[in-house]
Coordinates of N, CA and C in Angstrom, one line a residue:
M1 N -21.9 15.8 -5.6 CA -21.2 15.3 -6.8 C -19.8 14.7 -6.3
V2 N -19.5 13.5 -6.8 CA -18.3 12.9 -6.5 C -17.3 13.4 -7.5
R3 N -16.1 13.9 -7.1 CA -15.1 14.4 -8.0 C -13.8 13.7 -7.7
R4 N -12.9 13.8 -8.7 CA -11.5 13.3 -8.5 C -10.9 13.8 -7.2
T5 N -11.2 15.0 -6.8 CA -10.6 15.5 -5.6 C -11.4 15.2 -4.3
S6 N -12.3 14.3 -4.4 CA -13.1 13.9 -3.3 C -12.3 13.3 -2.2
P7 N -12.6 13.7 -0.9 CA -11.8 13.2 0.2 C -12.1 11.7 0.5
W8 N -13.2 11.2 -0.1 CA -13.6 9.8 0.2 C -12.7 8.8 -0.6
A9 N -12.4 7.7 0.0 CA -11.5 6.7 -0.7 C -12.4 5.7 -1.4
T10 N -13.6 5.5 -0.9 CA -14.5 4.4 -1.4 C -15.9 5.0 -1.5
G11 N -16.6 4.6 -2.6 CA -18.0 5.0 -2.8 C -18.8 3.7 -3.0
V12 N -20.0 3.7 -2.5 CA -21.0 2.7 -2.8 C -22.1 3.3 -3.6
L13 N -22.3 2.8 -4.8 CA -23.2 3.4 -5.8 C -24.4 2.5 -6.0
M14 N -25.6 3.0 -6.1 CA -26.8 2.2 -6.3 C -26.8 1.4 -7.6
A15 N -26.5 2.1 -8.7 CA -26.7 1.5 -10.0 C -25.3 1.4 -10.7
M16 N -25.1 0.2 -11.3 CA -23.9 0.0 -12.1 C -23.8 1.0 -13.2
T17 N -24.9 1.5 -13.8 CA -24.9 2.5 -14.8 C -24.3 3.8 -14.3
L18 N -24.6 4.2 -13.1 CA -24.0 5.3 -12.5 C -22.5 5.1 -12.2
A19 N -22.2 3.9 -11.7 CA -20.8 3.6 -11.5 C -20.0 3.6 -12.8
A20 N -20.5 3.1 -13.9 CA -19.9 3.1 -15.1 C -19.6 4.5 -15.7
I21 N -20.5 5.4 -15.3 CA -20.3 6.8 -15.7 C -19.3 7.5 -14.9
L22 N -19.4 7.4 -13.5 CA -18.5 8.1 -12.6 C -17.1 7.6 -12.5
V23 N -16.9 6.3 -12.4 CA -15.6 5.8 -12.1 C -14.5 6.1 -13.2
P24 N -14.8 5.9 -14.5 CA -13.8 6.3 -15.5 C -13.5 7.8 -15.5
A25 N -14.4 8.6 -15.1 CA -14.2 10.0 -15.0 C -13.3 10.4 -13.8
L26 N -13.3 9.5 -12.8 CA -12.5 9.9 -11.6 C -11.1 9.5 -11.7
A27 N -10.8 8.3 -12.2 CA -9.4 7.9 -12.3 C -9.3 6.7 -13.2
S28 N -8.4 6.7 -14.2 CA -8.4 5.7 -15.2 C -8.1 4.3 -14.6
D29 N -7.4 4.2 -13.5 CA -7.1 2.8 -13.0 C -8.1 2.4 -12.0
S30 N -9.2 3.1 -11.7 CA -10.2 2.7 -10.7 C -11.1 1.6 -11.2
A31 N -11.3 1.5 -12.5 CA -12.2 0.6 -13.1 C -12.0 -0.9 -12.6
R32 N -10.7 -1.2 -12.3 CA -10.5 -2.6 -11.8 C -10.9 -2.8 -10.4
D33 N -11.2 -1.7 -9.7 CA -11.6 -1.8 -8.3 C -13.1 -1.5 -8.1
I34 N -13.8 -1.8 -9.1 CA -15.3 -1.6 -9.0 C -16.0 -2.9 -9.2
G35 N -17.0 -3.1 -8.5 CA -17.8 -4.4 -8.6 C -19.0 -4.4 -7.8
D36 N -19.9 -5.3 -8.2 CA -21.2 -5.4 -7.4 C -20.8 -6.1 -6.1
V37 N -21.5 -5.5 -5.0 CA -21.3 -6.1 -3.7 C -22.6 -6.6 -3.1
L38 N -23.7 -6.0 -3.5 CA -25.0 -6.4 -2.9 C -26.1 -6.4 -4.0
A39 N -27.1 -7.2 -3.7 CA -28.3 -7.3 -4.6 C -29.5 -7.3 -3.8
T40 N -30.6 -6.8 -4.4 CA -31.9 -6.9 -3.7 C -32.9 -7.3 -4.7
R41 N -34.2 -7.5 -4.3 CA -35.2 -7.9 -5.2 C -36.4 -6.9 -5.2
L42 N -37.2 -7.0 -6.2 CA -38.4 -6.1 -6.3 C -39.6 -6.9 -5.9
V43 N -40.4 -6.3 -5.0 CA -41.6 -7.0 -4.5 C -42.9 -6.2 -4.7
L44 N -44.0 -6.9 -4.7 CA -45.3 -6.3 -4.7 C -45.8 -6.3 -3.3
I45 N -46.2 -5.2 -2.8 CA -46.7 -5.1 -1.4 C -48.1 -4.6 -1.3
A46 N -48.7 -4.9 -0.2 CA -50.1 -4.5 0.2 C -50.1 -4.1 1.7
P47 N -51.1 -3.4 2.1 CA -51.2 -3.1 3.5 C -51.3 -4.4 4.3
R48 N -50.7 -4.5 5.5 CA -50.7 -5.7 6.3 C -52.1 -6.4 6.5
A49 N -53.1 -5.6 6.6 CA -54.4 -6.1 6.9 C -55.2 -6.5 5.6
A50 N -54.6 -6.3 4.4 CA -55.3 -6.6 3.2 C -55.5 -8.1 3.0
T51 N -56.5 -8.5 2.4 CA -56.8 -9.9 2.1 C -56.4 -10.3 0.6
T52 N -55.9 -9.3 -0.1 CA -55.5 -9.5 -1.5 C -54.4 -10.6 -1.6
T53 N -54.6 -11.5 -2.6 CA -53.6 -12.4 -3.0 C -53.4 -12.3 -4.5
L54 N -52.1 -12.3 -4.9 CA -51.8 -12.3 -6.3 C -50.6 -13.1 -6.5
R55 N -50.6 -13.8 -7.7 CA -49.4 -14.5 -8.1 C -48.7 -13.7 -9.2
I56 N -47.5 -13.3 -9.0 CA -46.8 -12.5 -10.1 C -46.4 -13.4 -11.2
E57 N -47.0 -13.2 -12.3 CA -46.7 -14.0 -13.5 C -47.2 -13.2 -14.7
P58 N -46.8 -13.6 -15.9 CA -47.3 -12.9 -17.1 C -48.8 -12.6 -17.1
K59 N -49.1 -11.4 -17.4 CA -50.5 -11.0 -17.5 C -51.3 -11.1 -16.2
F60 N -50.6 -11.1 -15.0 CA -51.4 -11.3 -13.8 C -52.4 -10.1 -13.6
A61 N -53.4 -10.3 -12.7 CA -54.5 -9.4 -12.6 C -54.3 -8.3 -11.6
I62 N -53.2 -7.6 -11.8 CA -52.8 -6.5 -10.9 C -53.8 -5.3 -11.0
A63 N -54.3 -5.0 -12.2 CA -55.3 -3.9 -12.3 C -56.6 -4.2 -11.6
A64 N -57.0 -5.4 -11.7 CA -58.3 -5.8 -11.0 C -58.1 -5.8 -9.5
A65 N -56.9 -6.1 -9.1 CA -56.6 -6.1 -7.6 C -56.5 -4.7 -7.0
L66 N -56.3 -3.7 -7.9 CA -56.3 -2.3 -7.4 C -57.7 -1.9 -7.1
G67 N -58.8 -2.5 -7.6 CA -60.1 -2.2 -7.3 C -60.5 -0.9 -8.0
D68 N -61.7 -0.4 -7.8 CA -62.2 0.8 -8.4 C -61.5 2.0 -7.8
G69 N -60.8 2.7 -8.6 CA -60.1 4.0 -8.2 C -58.8 3.8 -7.5
G70 N -58.4 2.5 -7.2 CA -57.1 2.3 -6.5 C -55.9 2.6 -7.4
R71 N -54.9 2.9 -6.8 CA -53.6 3.3 -7.5 C -52.5 2.4 -7.1
L72 N -51.6 2.1 -8.0 CA -50.4 1.3 -7.8 C -49.3 2.3 -7.4
S73 N -48.7 2.2 -6.2 CA -47.7 3.1 -5.7 C -46.3 2.6 -6.1
L74 N -45.6 3.5 -6.7 CA -44.2 3.2 -7.0 C -43.4 4.5 -7.1
A75 N -42.1 4.3 -7.0 CA -41.2 5.5 -7.2 C -41.3 5.9 -8.7
D76 N -41.0 7.2 -8.9 CA -41.1 7.7 -10.3 C -40.2 7.0 -11.3
P77 N -40.9 6.3 -12.3 CA -40.1 5.6 -13.3 C -39.3 6.4 -14.2
Q78 N -39.5 7.7 -14.2 CA -38.7 8.6 -15.0 C -37.3 9.0 -14.4
S79 N -37.3 8.9 -13.0 CA -36.1 9.5 -12.4 C -35.6 8.7 -11.2
V80 N -36.2 7.7 -10.8 CA -35.8 6.9 -9.6 C -35.6 5.5 -10.0
P81 N -34.4 4.9 -9.6 CA -34.1 3.5 -10.0 C -35.2 2.5 -9.7
A82 N -35.7 2.6 -8.5 CA -36.8 1.6 -8.1 C -38.0 1.7 -9.0
G83 N -38.3 2.9 -9.4 CA -39.4 3.1 -10.4 C -39.1 2.6 -11.8
R84 N -37.9 2.7 -12.2 CA -37.5 2.2 -13.5 C -37.5 0.7 -13.5
Y85 N -37.0 0.1 -12.4 CA -37.1 -1.4 -12.3 C -38.6 -1.9 -12.2
A86 N -39.4 -1.2 -11.5 CA -40.8 -1.5 -11.4 C -41.5 -1.5 -12.8
K87 N -41.3 -0.4 -13.5 CA -41.8 -0.3 -14.9 C -41.3 -1.4 -15.8
A88 N -40.0 -1.6 -15.7 CA -39.5 -2.7 -16.6 C -40.1 -4.0 -16.3
A89 N -40.3 -4.3 -15.0 CA -40.9 -5.6 -14.6 C -42.4 -5.7 -15.0
L90 N -43.1 -4.6 -14.9 CA -44.5 -4.6 -15.2 C -44.7 -4.7 -16.8
E91 N -43.8 -4.0 -17.5 CA -43.8 -4.1 -19.0 C -43.4 -5.6 -19.4
S92 N -42.4 -6.1 -18.8 CA -42.0 -7.5 -19.1 C -43.1 -8.5 -18.9
L93 N -43.9 -8.3 -17.9 CA -45.0 -9.2 -17.6 C -46.2 -8.9 -18.3
G94 N -46.2 -7.8 -19.1 CA -47.4 -7.5 -20.0 C -48.5 -6.8 -19.2
V95 N -48.3 -6.2 -18.1 CA -49.3 -5.6 -17.3 C -49.2 -4.0 -17.2
W96 N -48.1 -3.5 -17.8 CA -47.9 -2.0 -17.7 C -49.1 -1.3 -18.3
P97 N -49.6 -1.6 -19.5 CA -50.7 -0.8 -20.0 C -51.9 -0.8 -19.1
S98 N -52.1 -1.8 -18.3 CA -53.3 -1.9 -17.5 C -53.2 -1.0 -16.2
V99 N -51.9 -0.6 -15.9 CA -51.7 0.2 -14.6 C -51.1 1.5 -14.9
A100 N -50.6 1.8 -16.1 CA -49.8 3.0 -16.4 C -50.6 4.3 -16.0
S101 N -51.9 4.3 -16.2 CA -52.7 5.4 -15.9 C -53.3 5.4 -14.5
R102 N -52.8 4.4 -13.7 CA -53.4 4.3 -12.3 C -52.3 4.3 -11.3
L103 N -51.3 5.1 -11.5 CA -50.1 5.1 -10.6 C -50.2 6.2 -9.6
A104 N -49.7 5.9 -8.4 CA -49.4 6.9 -7.4 C -47.9 7.0 -7.3
V105 N -47.3 8.0 -8.0 CA -45.9 8.2 -8.2 C -45.3 9.0 -7.1
S106 N -44.2 8.6 -6.6 CA -43.5 9.3 -5.5 C -42.0 9.6 -5.9
D107 N -41.4 10.4 -5.1 CA -40.0 10.8 -5.4 C -39.0 9.8 -4.9
N108 N -39.4 8.8 -4.1 CA -38.5 7.8 -3.7 C -39.2 6.5 -3.3
V109 N -38.5 5.5 -3.1 CA -39.1 4.2 -2.8 C -39.8 4.1 -1.4
R110 N -39.2 4.8 -0.4 CA -39.8 4.8 0.9 C -41.1 5.5 0.9
T111 N -41.3 6.6 0.2 CA -42.6 7.2 0.1 C -43.6 6.4 -0.6
A112 N -43.2 5.7 -1.6 CA -44.1 4.7 -2.3 C -44.6 3.7 -1.3
M113 N -43.7 3.2 -0.5 CA -44.0 2.2 0.5 C -45.0 2.8 1.5
N114 N -44.7 4.0 1.9 CA -45.6 4.6 2.9 C -47.0 4.8 2.4
F115 N -47.2 5.1 1.2 CA -48.6 5.2 0.6 C -49.3 3.9 0.9
V116 N -48.7 2.8 0.7 CA -49.3 1.5 0.9 C -49.5 1.3 2.4
A117 N -48.5 1.6 3.2 CA -48.5 1.3 4.7 C -49.7 2.1 5.3
R118 N -50.0 3.3 4.8 CA -51.1 4.1 5.3 C -52.4 3.8 4.7
G119 N -52.4 2.9 3.7 CA -53.7 2.5 3.1 C -54.1 3.5 2.0
E120 N -53.2 4.4 1.6 CA -53.6 5.3 0.5 C -53.5 4.7 -0.9
A121 N -52.8 3.6 -1.0 CA -52.8 2.8 -2.2 C -52.9 1.3 -1.8
P122 N -53.7 0.6 -2.6 CA -53.8 -0.8 -2.2 C -52.6 -1.7 -2.5
L123 N -51.8 -1.3 -3.4 CA -50.6 -2.1 -3.8 C -49.5 -1.2 -4.1
G124 N -48.3 -1.7 -4.0 CA -47.1 -0.9 -4.4 C -46.0 -1.9 -4.8
V125 N -45.0 -1.3 -5.5 CA -43.8 -2.1 -6.0 C -42.6 -1.4 -5.4
V126 N -41.8 -2.1 -4.5 CA -40.7 -1.5 -3.8 C -39.6 -2.6 -3.7
Y127 N -38.5 -2.2 -3.2 CA -37.4 -3.1 -2.9 C -37.8 -4.0 -1.7
E128 N -37.4 -5.3 -1.8 CA -37.6 -6.2 -0.7 C -37.0 -5.7 0.6
T129 N -35.8 -5.1 0.5 CA -35.1 -4.6 1.7 C -35.9 -3.5 2.4
D130 N -36.6 -2.7 1.6 CA -37.4 -1.6 2.2 C -38.7 -2.3 2.8
A131 N -39.3 -3.2 2.1 CA -40.5 -3.8 2.6 C -40.3 -4.5 4.0
R132 N -39.1 -5.1 4.1 CA -38.8 -5.8 5.4 C -38.8 -4.8 6.6
L133 N -38.6 -3.6 6.4 CA -38.5 -2.6 7.4 C -39.8 -2.0 7.9
E134 N -40.9 -2.2 7.1 CA -42.2 -1.6 7.4 C -43.2 -2.6 7.9
P135 N -43.5 -2.6 9.2 CA -44.5 -3.6 9.7 C -45.9 -3.4 9.2
A136 N -46.2 -2.3 8.6 CA -47.6 -2.0 8.2 C -47.8 -2.6 6.8
V137 N -46.8 -3.2 6.1 CA -47.0 -3.8 4.8 C -46.7 -5.3 4.8
K138 N -47.2 -6.0 3.8 CA -46.8 -7.4 3.6 C -46.4 -7.6 2.2
V139 N -45.6 -8.5 1.9 CA -45.1 -8.8 0.6 C -46.1 -9.9 0.0
L140 N -46.7 -9.5 -1.1 CA -47.6 -10.4 -1.8 C -46.8 -11.4 -2.8
G141 N -45.7 -10.9 -3.3 CA -44.9 -11.7 -4.2 C -43.6 -11.0 -4.6
V142 N -42.7 -11.8 -5.1 CA -41.4 -11.3 -5.6 C -41.4 -11.3 -7.1
F143 N -41.0 -10.2 -7.7 CA -41.0 -10.2 -9.2 C -39.8 -11.1 -9.7
P144 N -40.0 -11.8 -10.7 CA -38.9 -12.6 -11.3 C -37.7 -11.7 -11.6
E145 N -36.5 -12.1 -11.3 CA -35.4 -11.3 -11.6 C -35.2 -11.2 -13.1
S146 N -35.7 -12.1 -13.9 CA -35.6 -12.1 -15.3 C -36.6 -11.0 -15.9
A147 N -37.5 -10.4 -15.1 CA -38.4 -9.4 -15.6 C -37.9 -8.0 -15.6
H148 N -36.7 -7.8 -15.0 CA -36.2 -6.4 -14.9 C -34.6 -6.5 -14.9
P149 N -33.9 -5.4 -15.1 CA -32.5 -5.4 -15.0 C -32.1 -5.8 -13.6
P150 N -30.9 -6.4 -13.4 CA -30.5 -6.7 -12.1 C -30.4 -5.5 -11.2
I151 N -30.8 -5.7 -9.9 CA -30.8 -4.6 -8.9 C -29.5 -4.9 -8.1
R152 N -28.5 -4.1 -8.3 CA -27.2 -4.3 -7.7 C -26.7 -3.0 -7.1
Y153 N -25.9 -3.1 -6.1 CA -25.2 -2.0 -5.5 C -23.7 -2.3 -5.7
A154 N -23.1 -1.3 -6.3 CA -21.6 -1.5 -6.6 C -20.8 -0.6 -5.7
A155 N -19.6 -1.1 -5.5 CA -18.6 -0.3 -4.7 C -17.4 -0.1 -5.5
A156 N -16.7 1.0 -5.3 CA -15.5 1.4 -6.1 C -14.5 2.1 -5.2
R157 N -13.3 1.8 -5.4 CA -12.2 2.6 -4.8 C -12.0 3.8 -5.7
L158 N -12.3 5.0 -5.1 CA -12.3 6.2 -5.8 C -10.9 6.9 -6.0
R159 N -10.0 6.5 -5.1 CA -8.6 7.1 -5.2 C -7.7 5.9 -5.2
A160 N -7.0 5.7 -6.3 CA -6.1 4.5 -6.5 C -5.0 4.4 -5.4
A161 N -4.6 5.5 -4.9 CA -3.5 5.5 -4.0 C -3.9 5.1 -2.6
V162 N -5.2 5.0 -2.3 CA -5.7 4.7 -1.0 C -6.0 3.2 -0.9
P163 N -5.6 2.6 0.2 CA -5.8 1.1 0.4 C -7.3 0.8 0.3
S164 N -7.7 -0.4 -0.1 CA -9.1 -0.7 -0.3 C -9.6 -1.5 0.9
T165 N -9.3 -1.0 2.1 CA -9.8 -1.7 3.4 C -11.3 -1.8 3.5
F166 N -12.0 -0.7 3.1 CA -13.4 -0.8 3.2 C -14.0 -1.8 2.2
L167 N -13.4 -1.9 1.0 CA -13.9 -2.8 0.0 C -13.6 -4.3 0.5
E168 N -12.5 -4.4 1.2 CA -12.2 -5.8 1.7 C -13.2 -6.1 2.8
F169 N -13.6 -5.1 3.6 CA -14.6 -5.3 4.7 C -16.0 -5.7 4.0
L170 N -16.4 -5.1 2.9 CA -17.6 -5.4 2.3 C -17.7 -6.8 1.8
A171 N -16.5 -7.4 1.5 CA -16.4 -8.8 1.0 C -16.3 -9.8 2.2
S172 N -16.2 -9.3 3.4 CA -16.0 -10.2 4.6 C -17.3 -11.0 5.0
T173 N -17.1 -12.0 5.7 CA -18.2 -12.8 6.2 C -19.0 -12.0 7.1
E174 N -18.4 -11.2 8.0 CA -19.1 -10.4 8.9 C -20.0 -9.4 8.2
A175 N -19.5 -8.7 7.2 CA -20.4 -7.8 6.4 C -21.5 -8.5 5.7
H176 N -21.2 -9.7 5.2 CA -22.3 -10.5 4.5 C -23.4 -10.9 5.4
E177 N -23.0 -11.2 6.7 CA -24.0 -11.6 7.7 C -24.9 -10.4 8.0
V178 N -24.4 -9.2 8.1 CA -25.1 -8.0 8.4 C -26.1 -7.7 7.2
F179 N -25.5 -7.7 6.0 CA -26.3 -7.4 4.9 C -27.4 -8.4 4.7
S180 N -27.2 -9.7 4.9 CA -28.2 -10.7 4.8 C -29.3 -10.5 5.8
R181 N -29.0 -10.2 7.0 CA -30.1 -9.9 8.0 C -30.9 -8.7 7.5
A182 N -30.4 -7.8 6.8 CA -31.2 -6.7 6.3 C -31.9 -7.0 5.0
G183 N -31.8 -8.2 4.5 CA -32.5 -8.6 3.3 C -31.7 -8.5 2.0
F184 N -30.5 -8.1 2.0 CA -29.7 -8.0 0.8 C -29.1 -9.4 0.5
T185 N -28.7 -9.6 -0.7 CA -28.0 -10.7 -1.1 C -26.5 -10.3 -1.4
P186 N -25.6 -10.7 -0.5 CA -24.2 -10.3 -0.8 C -23.7 -11.0 -2.1
I187 N -22.9 -10.3 -2.8 CA -22.3 -10.9 -4.1 C -20.9 -11.1 -3.8
R188 N -20.4 -12.3 -4.0 CA -19.0 -12.6 -3.7 C -18.1 -12.3 -4.9

């Protein structure tokens, strides 16, 4: 738990909703030092050897692509941000009802990806940054950003009296190059 007495000067938070809750509770003047620093995208993955092809669009045939008894792997949409984004995207595209009873739900996005990498699920929905790290999966498509809330990582100065050196570094060209190589989109 991050508290006002935290020894950390800067925090990087996954979801702006979390940042919006924590930062005002930490220090009233910290809100001006919070902002999005990185973004990523949501992708549909399959095992590297799969011959499946799908175009992500409204009403796309994801249920048929799962085959008989196949499950769609994703992080828990009740408690994990990646799962919430996945559910929102699938609902927005009108395919959630066709897959809602065919999920392989995991407690985090990496486990969801591993189900696909090991061939235990024919398809999965994960962050692009995670998919880039796993050679046993391939990306079939990228979900339109308009289909789900923005996937952003925010940073905040947690103690107003501390210089914002780390935040300045996050905005640097050097940091942006590192983040870009990892598949993130730096936000200026």
